[in-house]
Amino acid sequence: MTEVQDSVHDPIGFLSPELLKGQVAFITGGGSGINLGIAKAFVRCGAAVAICGRTEERLAGAAAELEALGGTVAYRAADVRDPEALQASIDHAAEQLGDISIAVAGAAGNFYARAEEMSSNAFRTVVDIDLMGAYHTARFAFPYLQRTRGSVLFISAGQAYKANKYQAHVGAAKAGIEMLMKDLAVEWGPHGIRSNSLVPGPVSGTEGMTRLAAQSGDEAWKKAVPLGRYADKEEIGAMAAVLSGPLGGYVTGAQYIVDGGLGLVGSSHITEAVEQALFNAE
Ligand code: COA
């Protein structure tokens, strides 16, 4: 087996600190995990950043981290399931920082559950956070994005296009996000607004991954990824900055997969048993 490649040290360092100069980003779920990683990448690329999440304390801590990187930062707590609170958070961001030019719909919820056993409320909770939250983020950011000819970035997942056991609620929500992303690309393109999705695979140091891996096993995940490792948050943040800023100026309606190859695995009949038969028969 070939040796596993390490991640590039500090991929954001390869991007210009002026890449997102003058831009104002609003990021849901920005208080932690992948979305805080995206916020940090945006700050390092020169954007002013507003983060939104459920808890004020978490947002305050994240804002301090962003300010330590030299960022101009705003935050107001909102649960993306509460449209009025979300709208207030978006409007507050614009009041503090100026018209939003990048909206990132990153807030998500996930847990493993059997489709036949979970409650309607459990299924609805994930759809409300992921799909309805993403729709409302884009919708409430629209007036600002229209003025700035900005972009929306939806944080999706491989569950959107690859079937998984115990993830029916997540798959339904994420597949909805992908079509929403494409519909908005077509409908809002004439306003100069771009709409794309980013599909991370497993990312190290995130609450979601830590919880899922604790249940299903760290090694099972790593073994499933062709690159043999989790992504660093910086690798996701760097791609988000490229897609959301002028480097991605002609990219819209695109699903951008940054998953170490995970989405390609699993549909082949070349299972471990077949490999054994093919190459270790003697
Ligand atoms: N299995 C089955 N059902 C579950 C569940 C699980 N592991 N976890 C939650 N639910 C159900 C609850 O029982 C409840 O349904 P009920 O009212 O019929 O009992 C429903 O989902 C809502 O759960 P609740 O805990 O009240 O919602 P919440 O708003 O506090 O939490 C979640 C939202 C469920 C998404 C929670 O996992 C969460 O907040 N996660 C943090 C964010 C996250 O997951 N990040 C990673 C993204 S990849």
CSV table of C-alpha atoms and ligand atoms in Angstrom, one decimal:
chain,number,residue,atom,x,y,z
A,1,MET,CA,0.0,0.0,0.0
A,2,THR,CA,1.3,3.5,-0.8
A,3,GLU,CA,2.1,5.8,2.0
A,4,VAL,CA,-0.7,8.2,3.1
A,5,GLN,CA,0.0,11.8,2.2
A,6,ASP,CA,-0.2,14.3,5.0
A,7,SER,CA,-2.3,17.4,4.6
A,8,VAL,CA,-0.6,20.5,3.3
A,9,HIS,CA,0.5,22.6,6.2
A,10,ASP,CA,-1.6,25.7,6.4
A,11,PRO,CA,-3.3,25.7,3.0
A,12,ILE,CA,-4.9,29.1,3.7
A,13,GLY,CA,-1.4,30.6,3.8
A,14,PHE,CA,-1.3,30.0,0.0
A,15,LEU,CA,-4.2,32.3,-0.5
A,16,SER,CA,-3.9,36.1,-0.8
A,17,PRO,CA,-4.7,38.0,2.4
A,18,GLU,CA,-6.6,40.3,0.1
A,19,LEU,CA,-8.6,37.6,-1.6
A,20,LEU,CA,-11.8,38.6,0.2
A,21,LYS,CA,-10.9,42.2,1.0
A,22,GLY,CA,-14.0,44.4,1.3
A,23,GLN,CA,-16.3,41.4,1.6
A,24,VAL,CA,-18.8,40.8,4.4
A,25,ALA,CA,-19.5,37.1,5.3
A,26,PHE,CA,-22.4,35.8,7.4
A,27,ILE,CA,-21.9,32.2,8.6
A,28,THR,CA,-24.5,30.0,10.4
A,29,GLY,CA,-23.1,27.5,12.8
A,30,GLY,CA,-20.0,29.7,12.8
A,31,GLY,CA,-19.3,29.3,16.5
A,32,SER,CA,-17.5,25.9,16.1
A,33,GLY,CA,-16.3,23.2,13.9
A,34,ILE,CA,-16.1,23.4,10.1
A,35,ASN,CA,-18.0,26.7,10.0
A,36,LEU,CA,-15.6,28.3,12.5
A,37,GLY,CA,-12.8,27.0,10.3
A,38,ILE,CA,-14.4,28.7,7.3
A,39,ALA,CA,-14.8,31.9,9.3
A,40,LYS,CA,-11.1,31.8,10.2
A,41,ALA,CA,-10.2,31.3,6.6
A,42,PHE,CA,-12.4,34.2,5.5
A,43,VAL,CA,-10.8,36.5,8.1
A,44,ARG,CA,-7.3,35.5,7.0
A,45,CYS,CA,-8.4,36.3,3.4
A,46,GLY,CA,-9.4,39.8,4.5
A,47,ALA,CA,-13.2,39.5,4.9
A,48,ALA,CA,-15.3,40.9,7.8
A,49,VAL,CA,-17.2,38.1,9.3
A,50,ALA,CA,-20.4,37.7,11.2
A,51,ILE,CA,-21.1,34.4,12.9
A,52,CYS,CA,-24.5,33.0,14.1
A,53,GLY,CA,-25.1,30.0,16.4
A,54,ARG,CA,-27.4,28.9,19.2
A,55,THR,CA,-25.3,30.0,22.2
A,56,GLU,CA,-24.0,33.4,23.0
A,57,GLU,CA,-21.1,32.2,25.0
A,58,ARG,CA,-19.8,29.9,22.2
A,59,LEU,CA,-20.1,32.8,19.7
A,60,ALA,CA,-18.3,35.1,22.1
A,61,GLY,CA,-15.4,32.7,22.4
A,62,ALA,CA,-15.3,32.1,18.6
A,63,ALA,CA,-15.4,35.9,18.0
A,64,ALA,CA,-12.4,36.3,20.3
A,65,GLU,CA,-10.5,33.7,18.2
A,66,LEU,CA,-11.4,35.5,15.0
A,67,GLU,CA,-10.4,38.9,16.4
A,68,ALA,CA,-7.1,37.4,17.5
A,69,LEU,CA,-6.5,36.7,13.8
A,70,GLY,CA,-7.1,40.4,13.1
A,71,GLY,CA,-10.7,40.0,12.0
A,72,THR,CA,-13.5,42.5,12.2
A,73,VAL,CA,-16.3,40.4,13.7
A,74,ALA,CA,-19.9,40.6,14.7
A,75,TYR,CA,-22.3,38.0,16.2
A,76,ARG,CA,-25.8,37.6,17.3
A,77,ALA,CA,-27.2,34.3,18.6
A,78,ALA,CA,-30.0,32.6,16.7
A,79,ASP,CA,-31.3,29.1,16.2
A,80,VAL,CA,-31.7,28.6,12.5
A,81,ARG,CA,-35.0,26.9,13.2
A,82,ASP,CA,-36.4,30.3,14.4
A,83,PRO,CA,-36.8,32.4,11.2
A,84,GLU,CA,-37.3,35.7,13.0
A,85,ALA,CA,-34.2,35.2,15.2
A,86,LEU,CA,-32.2,34.2,12.1
A,87,GLN,CA,-33.4,37.3,10.2
A,88,ALA,CA,-32.4,39.5,13.2
A,89,SER,CA,-29.0,37.9,13.2
A,90,ILE,CA,-28.5,38.6,9.5
A,91,ASP,CA,-29.7,42.2,9.7
A,92,HIS,CA,-27.5,42.8,12.8
A,93,ALA,CA,-24.5,41.5,10.8
A,94,ALA,CA,-25.3,43.9,8.0
A,95,GLU,CA,-25.8,46.9,10.4
A,96,GLN,CA,-22.5,46.1,12.1
A,97,LEU,CA,-20.3,45.2,9.0
A,98,GLY,CA,-22.1,46.4,5.9
A,99,ASP,CA,-24.0,44.6,3.1
A,100,ILE,CA,-23.4,40.9,3.2
A,101,SER,CA,-21.6,39.6,0.1
A,102,ILE,CA,-21.1,36.0,1.2
A,103,ALA,CA,-23.8,33.9,3.0
A,104,VAL,CA,-22.7,30.5,4.3
A,105,ALA,CA,-25.5,28.1,5.4
A,106,GLY,CA,-23.4,25.8,7.6
A,107,ALA,CA,-25.6,24.9,10.6
A,108,ALA,CA,-26.4,21.2,10.7
A,109,GLY,CA,-27.6,18.5,13.0
A,110,ASN,CA,-26.9,14.8,12.8
A,111,PHE,CA,-27.3,11.5,14.7
A,112,TYR,CA,-27.6,7.9,13.7
A,113,ALA,CA,-31.1,6.5,14.0
A,114,ARG,CA,-33.2,3.7,12.4
A,115,ALA,CA,-35.7,5.1,9.9
A,116,GLU,CA,-38.5,3.0,11.3
A,117,GLU,CA,-37.7,3.9,14.9
A,118,MET,CA,-37.0,7.7,15.0
A,119,SER,CA,-39.9,10.0,15.9
A,120,SER,CA,-41.4,12.4,13.4
A,121,ASN,CA,-39.9,15.2,15.5
A,122,ALA,CA,-36.4,13.7,15.2
A,123,PHE,CA,-36.7,13.6,11.4
A,124,ARG,CA,-38.2,17.0,11.3
A,125,THR,CA,-35.5,18.4,13.6
A,126,VAL,CA,-32.8,17.7,11.1
A,127,VAL,CA,-34.8,18.9,8.1
A,128,ASP,CA,-35.6,22.1,10.0
A,129,ILE,CA,-32.0,22.8,10.9
A,130,ASP,CA,-30.3,21.7,7.7
A,131,LEU,CA,-32.8,22.4,4.9
A,132,MET,CA,-35.2,25.0,6.3
A,133,GLY,CA,-32.3,26.8,8.0
A,134,ALA,CA,-30.3,26.9,4.7
A,135,TYR,CA,-33.3,28.2,2.8
A,136,HIS,CA,-34.0,30.9,5.4
A,137,THR,CA,-30.3,31.9,5.5
A,138,ALA,CA,-30.3,32.4,1.7
A,139,ARG,CA,-33.7,34.0,1.6
A,140,PHE,CA,-33.0,36.6,4.4
A,141,ALA,CA,-29.5,37.3,2.9
A,142,PHE,CA,-30.9,37.9,-0.5
A,143,PRO,CA,-31.5,41.7,-0.4
A,144,TYR,CA,-27.9,42.2,0.7
A,145,LEU,CA,-26.5,39.6,-1.8
A,146,GLN,CA,-28.5,41.4,-4.6
A,147,ARG,CA,-26.8,44.7,-3.8
A,148,THR,CA,-23.3,43.1,-3.6
A,149,ARG,CA,-23.8,40.6,-6.4
A,150,GLY,CA,-22.6,38.1,-3.8
A,151,SER,CA,-22.7,34.4,-3.3
A,152,VAL,CA,-24.3,31.7,-1.1
A,153,LEU,CA,-22.4,28.6,0.0
A,154,PHE,CA,-24.3,25.7,1.3
A,155,ILE,CA,-22.4,23.2,3.5
A,156,SER,CA,-23.8,19.9,2.3
A,157,ALA,CA,-22.6,16.3,2.9
A,158,GLY,CA,-22.1,13.0,1.0
A,159,GLN,CA,-25.4,11.8,2.4
A,160,ALA,CA,-27.0,14.1,-0.3
A,161,TYR,CA,-26.1,11.7,-3.1
A,162,LYS,CA,-24.9,8.5,-1.5
A,163,ALA,CA,-27.3,6.2,0.4
A,164,ASN,CA,-26.5,5.3,4.0
A,165,LYS,CA,-28.2,3.3,6.7
A,166,TYR,CA,-29.4,5.2,9.7
A,167,GLN,CA,-29.1,8.6,7.9
A,168,ALA,CA,-32.5,8.9,6.2
A,169,HIS,CA,-33.3,12.2,7.9
A,170,VAL,CA,-29.8,13.6,7.0
A,171,GLY,CA,-29.9,12.3,3.4
A,172,ALA,CA,-33.4,13.8,2.8
A,173,ALA,CA,-32.3,17.2,4.2
A,174,LYS,CA,-29.0,17.3,2.4
A,175,ALA,CA,-30.4,16.2,-1.0
A,176,GLY,CA,-32.9,19.0,-0.6
A,177,ILE,CA,-30.1,21.5,0.0
A,178,GLU,CA,-28.4,20.4,-3.2
A,179,MET,CA,-31.5,21.0,-5.3
A,180,LEU,CA,-32.1,24.3,-3.5
A,181,MET,CA,-28.5,25.3,-4.3
A,182,LYS,CA,-29.1,24.5,-8.0
A,183,ASP,CA,-32.5,26.2,-8.2
A,184,LEU,CA,-31.1,29.4,-6.7
A,185,ALA,CA,-28.2,29.4,-9.1
A,186,VAL,CA,-30.6,29.5,-11.9
A,187,GLU,CA,-33.1,31.9,-10.3
A,188,TRP,CA,-30.6,34.3,-8.8
A,189,GLY,CA,-28.0,34.1,-11.5
A,190,PRO,CA,-29.6,37.1,-13.3
A,191,HIS,CA,-29.1,39.1,-10.1
A,192,GLY,CA,-25.4,38.3,-10.2
A,193,ILE,CA,-25.7,36.0,-7.2
A,194,ARG,CA,-23.8,32.7,-7.2
A,195,SER,CA,-25.0,29.6,-5.4
A,196,ASN,CA,-22.8,26.6,-4.7
A,197,SER,CA,-22.4,23.8,-2.2
A,198,LEU,CA,-19.3,22.4,-0.5
A,199,VAL,CA,-19.4,18.7,0.5
A,200,PRO,CA,-16.8,18.0,3.2
A,201,GLY,CA,-16.0,14.4,4.2
A,202,PRO,CA,-15.0,13.7,7.7
A,203,VAL,CA,-13.1,16.6,9.3
A,204,SER,CA,-11.0,16.3,12.4
A,205,GLY,CA,-11.7,18.2,15.6
A,206,THR,CA,-15.4,18.8,14.9
A,207,GLU,CA,-18.2,18.0,17.4
A,208,GLY,CA,-20.2,16.1,14.8
A,209,MET,CA,-17.3,13.9,13.7
A,210,THR,CA,-16.2,13.3,17.2
A,211,ARG,CA,-19.7,12.2,18.2
A,212,LEU,CA,-20.3,10.0,15.1
A,213,ALA,CA,-16.9,8.4,15.2
A,214,ALA,CA,-17.3,7.6,18.9
A,215,GLN,CA,-20.3,5.6,17.9
A,216,SER,CA,-19.3,4.0,14.7
A,217,GLY,CA,-15.5,3.9,15.1
A,218,ASP,CA,-12.7,6.1,14.1
A,219,GLU,CA,-10.8,3.5,12.2
A,220,ALA,CA,-13.9,2.5,10.1
A,221,TRP,CA,-14.1,6.1,8.8
A,222,LYS,CA,-10.4,6.4,8.1
A,223,LYS,CA,-10.4,3.1,6.3
A,224,ALA,CA,-13.3,4.2,4.2
A,225,VAL,CA,-11.6,7.3,2.9
A,226,PRO,CA,-9.3,6.7,-0.1
A,227,LEU,CA,-6.9,9.3,1.2
A,228,GLY,CA,-6.9,7.5,4.5
A,229,ARG,CA,-7.3,10.4,6.8
A,230,TYR,CA,-9.7,13.1,7.9
A,231,ALA,CA,-9.6,16.6,6.5
A,232,ASP,CA,-8.2,19.5,8.5
A,233,LYS,CA,-10.6,22.4,9.0
A,234,GLU,CA,-8.2,24.6,7.1
A,235,GLU,CA,-8.5,22.5,4.0
A,236,ILE,CA,-12.3,23.0,4.0
A,237,GLY,CA,-11.9,26.7,4.9
A,238,ALA,CA,-9.5,27.3,2.0
A,239,MET,CA,-11.9,25.8,-0.5
A,240,ALA,CA,-14.8,27.8,0.9
A,241,ALA,CA,-12.7,31.0,0.4
A,242,VAL,CA,-11.9,30.0,-3.2
A,243,LEU,CA,-15.5,29.3,-4.1
A,244,SER,CA,-17.0,32.3,-2.3
A,245,GLY,CA,-14.6,34.9,-3.6
A,246,PRO,CA,-13.5,36.2,-7.0
A,247,LEU,CA,-11.5,33.1,-7.7
A,248,GLY,CA,-14.9,31.3,-8.0
A,249,GLY,CA,-16.5,34.2,-10.0
A,250,TYR,CA,-17.8,32.0,-12.8
A,251,VAL,CA,-18.7,29.0,-10.6
A,252,THR,CA,-22.4,28.6,-9.8
A,253,GLY,CA,-24.7,25.7,-9.3
A,254,ALA,CA,-21.7,23.6,-8.5
A,255,GLN,CA,-21.4,20.8,-5.9
A,256,TYR,CA,-17.8,21.0,-4.8
A,257,ILE,CA,-16.7,17.8,-3.2
A,258,VAL,CA,-13.8,18.0,-0.7
A,259,ASP,CA,-14.1,14.5,0.9
A,260,GLY,CA,-10.8,12.7,0.3
A,261,GLY,CA,-12.7,10.4,-2.2
A,262,LEU,CA,-15.1,9.1,0.4
A,263,GLY,CA,-18.2,9.6,-1.9
A,264,LEU,CA,-16.7,7.4,-4.6
A,265,VAL,CA,-16.4,4.3,-2.4
A,266,GLY,CA,-18.9,1.7,-1.6
A,267,SER,CA,-20.8,1.0,-4.9
A,268,SER,CA,-18.1,-1.3,-6.4
A,269,HIS,CA,-18.4,-5.0,-6.3
A,270,ILE,CA,-14.6,-5.1,-5.6
A,271,THR,CA,-15.1,-5.8,-1.9
A,272,GLU,CA,-12.4,-7.0,0.5
A,273,ALA,CA,-13.5,-10.5,-0.2
A,274,VAL,CA,-13.1,-10.1,-4.0
A,275,GLU,CA,-9.7,-8.5,-3.5
A,276,GLN,CA,-8.6,-11.4,-1.4
A,277,ALA,CA,-9.8,-13.8,-4.2
A,278,LEU,CA,-8.1,-11.8,-6.9
A,279,PHE,CA,-4.7,-11.1,-5.4
A,280,ASN,CA,-4.2,-13.4,-2.5
A,281,ALA,CA,-5.7,-16.6,-3.8
A,282,GLU,CA,-2.4,-18.5,-3.6
B,1,COA,N1,-31.7,9.2,17.9
B,1,COA,C1,-33.0,9.3,17.7
B,1,COA,N2,-33.7,10.5,17.9
B,1,COA,C2,-33.0,11.5,18.4
B,1,COA,C3,-31.6,11.4,18.6
B,1,COA,C4,-30.9,10.2,18.4
B,1,COA,N3,-29.6,10.0,18.6
B,1,COA,N4,-31.2,12.6,19.0
B,1,COA,C5,-32.2,13.4,19.1
B,1,COA,N5,-33.3,12.8,18.7
B,1,COA,C6,-34.7,13.2,18.6
B,1,COA,C7,-35.2,13.6,20.0
B,1,COA,O1,-35.7,12.5,20.7
B,1,COA,C8,-36.3,14.6,19.6
B,1,COA,O2,-37.5,13.9,19.2
B,1,COA,P1,-38.7,13.7,20.2
B,1,COA,O3,-39.2,15.0,20.6
B,1,COA,O4,-39.7,12.9,19.4
B,1,COA,O5,-38.2,12.9,21.4
B,1,COA,C9,-35.8,15.3,18.4
B,1,COA,O6,-34.8,14.5,17.8
B,1,COA,C10,-35.2,16.6,18.7
B,1,COA,O7,-34.2,16.4,19.6
B,1,COA,P2,-33.7,17.5,20.7
B,1,COA,O8,-32.6,17.0,21.5
B,1,COA,O9,-35.0,18.0,21.4
B,1,COA,O10,-33.3,18.7,19.7
B,1,COA,P3,-32.1,19.7,19.9
B,1,COA,O11,-32.5,20.9,19.2
B,1,COA,O12,-31.7,19.8,21.4
B,1,COA,O13,-30.9,19.0,19.2
B,1,COA,C11,-29.9,17.7,17.4
B,1,COA,C12,-30.7,18.9,17.8
B,1,COA,C13,-30.9,16.5,17.6
B,1,COA,C14,-29.6,17.8,16.0
B,1,COA,C15,-28.7,17.5,18.3
B,1,COA,O14,-28.0,16.4,17.9
B,1,COA,C16,-27.7,18.7,18.2
B,1,COA,O15,-28.0,19.8,18.6
B,1,COA,N6,-26.5,18.4,17.6
B,1,COA,C17,-25.5,19.4,17.5
B,1,COA,C18,-25.2,19.8,16.2
B,1,COA,C19,-24.7,18.7,15.4
B,1,COA,O16,-25.2,17.6,15.3
B,1,COA,N7,-23.6,19.0,14.7
B,1,COA,C20,-23.0,18.0,13.8
B,1,COA,C21,-23.5,18.3,12.4
B,1,COA,S1,-22.8,17.0,11.3
